[in-house]
Amino acid sequence: MSDVLALIDNEVKSNDVVLFMKGTPDFPMCGFSGQVVKILDYVGVPYKSINVLENDEIRQGIKDYANWPTIPQLYIKGEFIGGCDIVRELFQEGELKKIIANHGIEMAAE
C-alpha cells in the first residue's frame, strides 16, 4: 500500500489542482463527482482528474491518504480541500475562487 500512497502523494504535490473522482470529467460515474467537475469547469481552473474506479488500490488509498471516507476529493497545491459538500459550500460562498487565486493558479476569464 505504501507504493500507492507514494503515487497519490506525488500526484497531489506535482499538480496544482487534482480531483480524485469516480469516472472522468466527460463521464462522471456519480453525482457528487459530477457536481465538483461542474464547479471546477465553471470556475475555469485547469485540473487533473484521477478516476478511482480504474484502480481499487487508489480508490482505497486516497481515503487513507486524506483520512477522508468519501470520493470525490479535491486537492489544491497539495492541500486537501474536501469532498463535494465542502467544495460546493466554498463555491457558493465565493471562497473557492479565493483559495485558487491565493495559491497563484490562473483561472479562465469570466
mmCIF file of C-alpha atoms in Angstrom:
data_model
loop_
_atom_site.group_PDB
_atom_site.id
_atom_site.type_symbol
_atom_site.label_atom_id
_atom_site.label_comp_id
_atom_site.label_asym_id
_atom_site.label_seq_id
_atom_site.Cartn_x
_atom_site.Cartn_y
_atom_site.Cartn_z
ATOM 1 C CA MET A 1 0.000 0.000 0.000
ATOM 2 C CA SER A 2 2.900 2.380 0.571
ATOM 3 C CA ASP A 3 3.576 2.405 -3.198
ATOM 4 C CA VAL A 4 0.008 3.579 -3.788
ATOM 5 C CA LEU A 5 0.287 6.267 -1.129
ATOM 6 C CA ALA A 6 3.554 7.444 -2.684
ATOM 7 C CA LEU A 7 1.875 7.590 -6.099
ATOM 8 C CA ILE A 8 -1.049 9.577 -4.654
ATOM 9 C CA ASP A 9 1.325 11.889 -2.789
ATOM 10 C CA ASN A 10 3.251 12.537 -6.000
ATOM 11 C CA GLU A 11 0.057 13.369 -7.928
ATOM 12 C CA VAL A 12 -1.187 15.687 -5.179
ATOM 13 C CA LYS A 13 2.130 17.511 -4.868
ATOM 14 C CA SER A 14 3.077 17.730 -8.559
ATOM 15 C CA ASN A 15 -0.231 19.110 -9.879
ATOM 16 C CA ASP A 16 -1.781 22.456 -8.934
ATOM 17 C CA VAL A 17 -5.319 21.079 -8.798
ATOM 18 C CA VAL A 18 -6.183 17.382 -8.585
ATOM 19 C CA LEU A 19 -9.606 15.795 -8.372
ATOM 20 C CA PHE A 20 -9.873 12.168 -7.341
ATOM 21 C CA MET A 21 -13.265 11.170 -8.669
ATOM 22 C CA LYS A 22 -15.472 8.338 -9.834
ATOM 23 C CA GLY A 23 -15.370 8.399 -13.608
ATOM 24 C CA THR A 24 -13.935 11.151 -15.784
ATOM 25 C CA PRO A 25 -14.852 14.815 -16.258
ATOM 26 C CA ASP A 26 -16.607 13.892 -19.511
ATOM 27 C CA PHE A 27 -18.367 10.885 -17.958
ATOM 28 C CA PRO A 28 -18.696 11.205 -14.165
ATOM 29 C CA MET A 29 -19.878 7.935 -12.634
ATOM 30 C CA CYS A 30 -21.518 9.517 -9.589
ATOM 31 C CA GLY A 31 -23.497 12.663 -8.998
ATOM 32 C CA PHE A 32 -21.111 14.031 -6.392
ATOM 33 C CA SER A 33 -18.124 13.746 -8.727
ATOM 34 C CA GLY A 34 -20.208 15.357 -11.462
ATOM 35 C CA GLN A 35 -21.051 18.321 -9.229
ATOM 36 C CA VAL A 36 -17.400 19.017 -8.422
ATOM 37 C CA VAL A 37 -16.478 18.768 -12.117
ATOM 38 C CA LYS A 38 -19.187 21.324 -12.957
ATOM 39 C CA ILE A 39 -17.924 23.671 -10.254
ATOM 40 C CA LEU A 40 -14.290 23.421 -11.392
ATOM 41 C CA ASP A 41 -15.300 23.895 -15.021
ATOM 42 C CA TYR A 42 -17.460 26.897 -14.098
ATOM 43 C CA VAL A 43 -14.616 28.469 -12.116
ATOM 44 C CA GLY A 44 -12.366 27.846 -15.111
ATOM 45 C CA VAL A 45 -9.450 26.277 -13.313
ATOM 46 C CA PRO A 46 -7.396 23.614 -15.090
ATOM 47 C CA TYR A 47 -7.183 20.402 -13.105
ATOM 48 C CA LYS A 48 -6.027 16.825 -13.315
ATOM 49 C CA SER A 49 -8.636 14.175 -12.682
ATOM 50 C CA ILE A 50 -7.910 10.672 -11.480
ATOM 51 C CA ASN A 51 -10.584 8.032 -11.955
ATOM 52 C CA VAL A 52 -10.524 5.908 -8.796
ATOM 53 C CA LEU A 53 -12.769 3.308 -10.428
ATOM 54 C CA GLU A 54 -9.852 2.214 -12.615
ATOM 55 C CA ASN A 55 -7.762 1.083 -9.643
ATOM 56 C CA ASP A 56 -9.067 -0.345 -6.356
ATOM 57 C CA GLU A 57 -5.774 0.387 -4.593
ATOM 58 C CA ILE A 58 -6.024 4.093 -5.485
ATOM 59 C CA ARG A 59 -9.718 4.081 -4.562
ATOM 60 C CA GLN A 60 -8.884 2.871 -1.039
ATOM 61 C CA GLY A 61 -5.520 4.630 -0.891
ATOM 62 C CA ILE A 62 -6.962 8.114 -1.393
ATOM 63 C CA LYS A 63 -9.332 7.530 1.517
ATOM 64 C CA ASP A 64 -6.368 6.536 3.688
ATOM 65 C CA TYR A 65 -4.191 9.374 2.370
ATOM 66 C CA ALA A 66 -6.611 12.097 3.440
ATOM 67 C CA ASN A 67 -8.251 10.144 6.243
ATOM 68 C CA TRP A 68 -11.479 11.080 4.450
ATOM 69 C CA PRO A 69 -14.028 8.336 3.745
ATOM 70 C CA THR A 70 -15.657 9.595 0.557
ATOM 71 C CA ILE A 71 -14.872 10.380 -3.050
ATOM 72 C CA PRO A 72 -14.575 12.856 -4.774
ATOM 73 C CA GLN A 73 -11.639 14.564 -3.096
ATOM 74 C CA LEU A 74 -10.193 17.880 -4.266
ATOM 75 C CA TYR A 75 -6.599 18.992 -3.677
ATOM 76 C CA ILE A 76 -5.168 22.414 -4.445
ATOM 77 C CA LYS A 77 -1.382 22.870 -4.325
ATOM 78 C CA GLY A 78 -1.019 19.763 -2.185
ATOM 79 C CA GLU A 79 -3.729 20.809 0.290
ATOM 80 C CA PHE A 80 -6.819 18.668 0.805
ATOM 81 C CA ILE A 81 -9.812 20.937 0.259
ATOM 82 C CA GLY A 82 -12.650 18.467 0.760
ATOM 83 C CA GLY A 83 -15.372 16.465 -0.872
ATOM 84 C CA CYS A 84 -18.461 17.501 -2.782
ATOM 85 C CA ASP A 85 -20.341 19.199 0.058
ATOM 86 C CA ILE A 86 -17.340 21.275 1.154
ATOM 87 C CA VAL A 87 -16.380 22.240 -2.404
ATOM 88 C CA ARG A 88 -19.980 23.218 -3.169
ATOM 89 C CA GLU A 89 -20.185 25.316 0.011
ATOM 90 C CA LEU A 90 -16.857 27.038 -0.711
ATOM 91 C CA PHE A 91 -18.029 27.754 -4.261
ATOM 92 C CA GLN A 92 -21.387 29.175 -3.148
ATOM 93 C CA GLU A 93 -19.684 31.426 -0.602
ATOM 94 C CA GLY A 94 -17.125 32.660 -3.156
ATOM 95 C CA GLU A 95 -14.297 31.128 -1.143
ATOM 96 C CA LEU A 96 -13.205 28.542 -3.711
ATOM 97 C CA LYS A 97 -12.045 31.202 -6.167
ATOM 98 C CA LYS A 98 -10.166 32.945 -3.348
ATOM 99 C CA ILE A 99 -8.383 29.717 -2.400
ATOM 100 C CA ILE A 100 -7.399 29.115 -6.015
ATOM 101 C CA ALA A 101 -6.249 32.717 -6.527
ATOM 102 C CA ASN A 102 -4.324 32.762 -3.228
ATOM 103 C CA HIS A 103 -2.347 29.775 -4.488
ATOM 104 C CA GLY A 104 -1.432 31.715 -7.649
ATOM 105 C CA ILE A 105 -3.375 29.450 -10.002
ATOM 106 C CA GLU A 106 -4.756 31.028 -13.163
ATOM 107 C CA MET A 107 -8.482 30.782 -13.822
ATOM 108 C CA ALA A 108 -10.236 31.407 -17.114
ATOM 109 C CA ALA A 109 -11.560 34.917 -17.516
ATOM 110 C CA GLU A 110 -15.234 35.278 -16.724
#
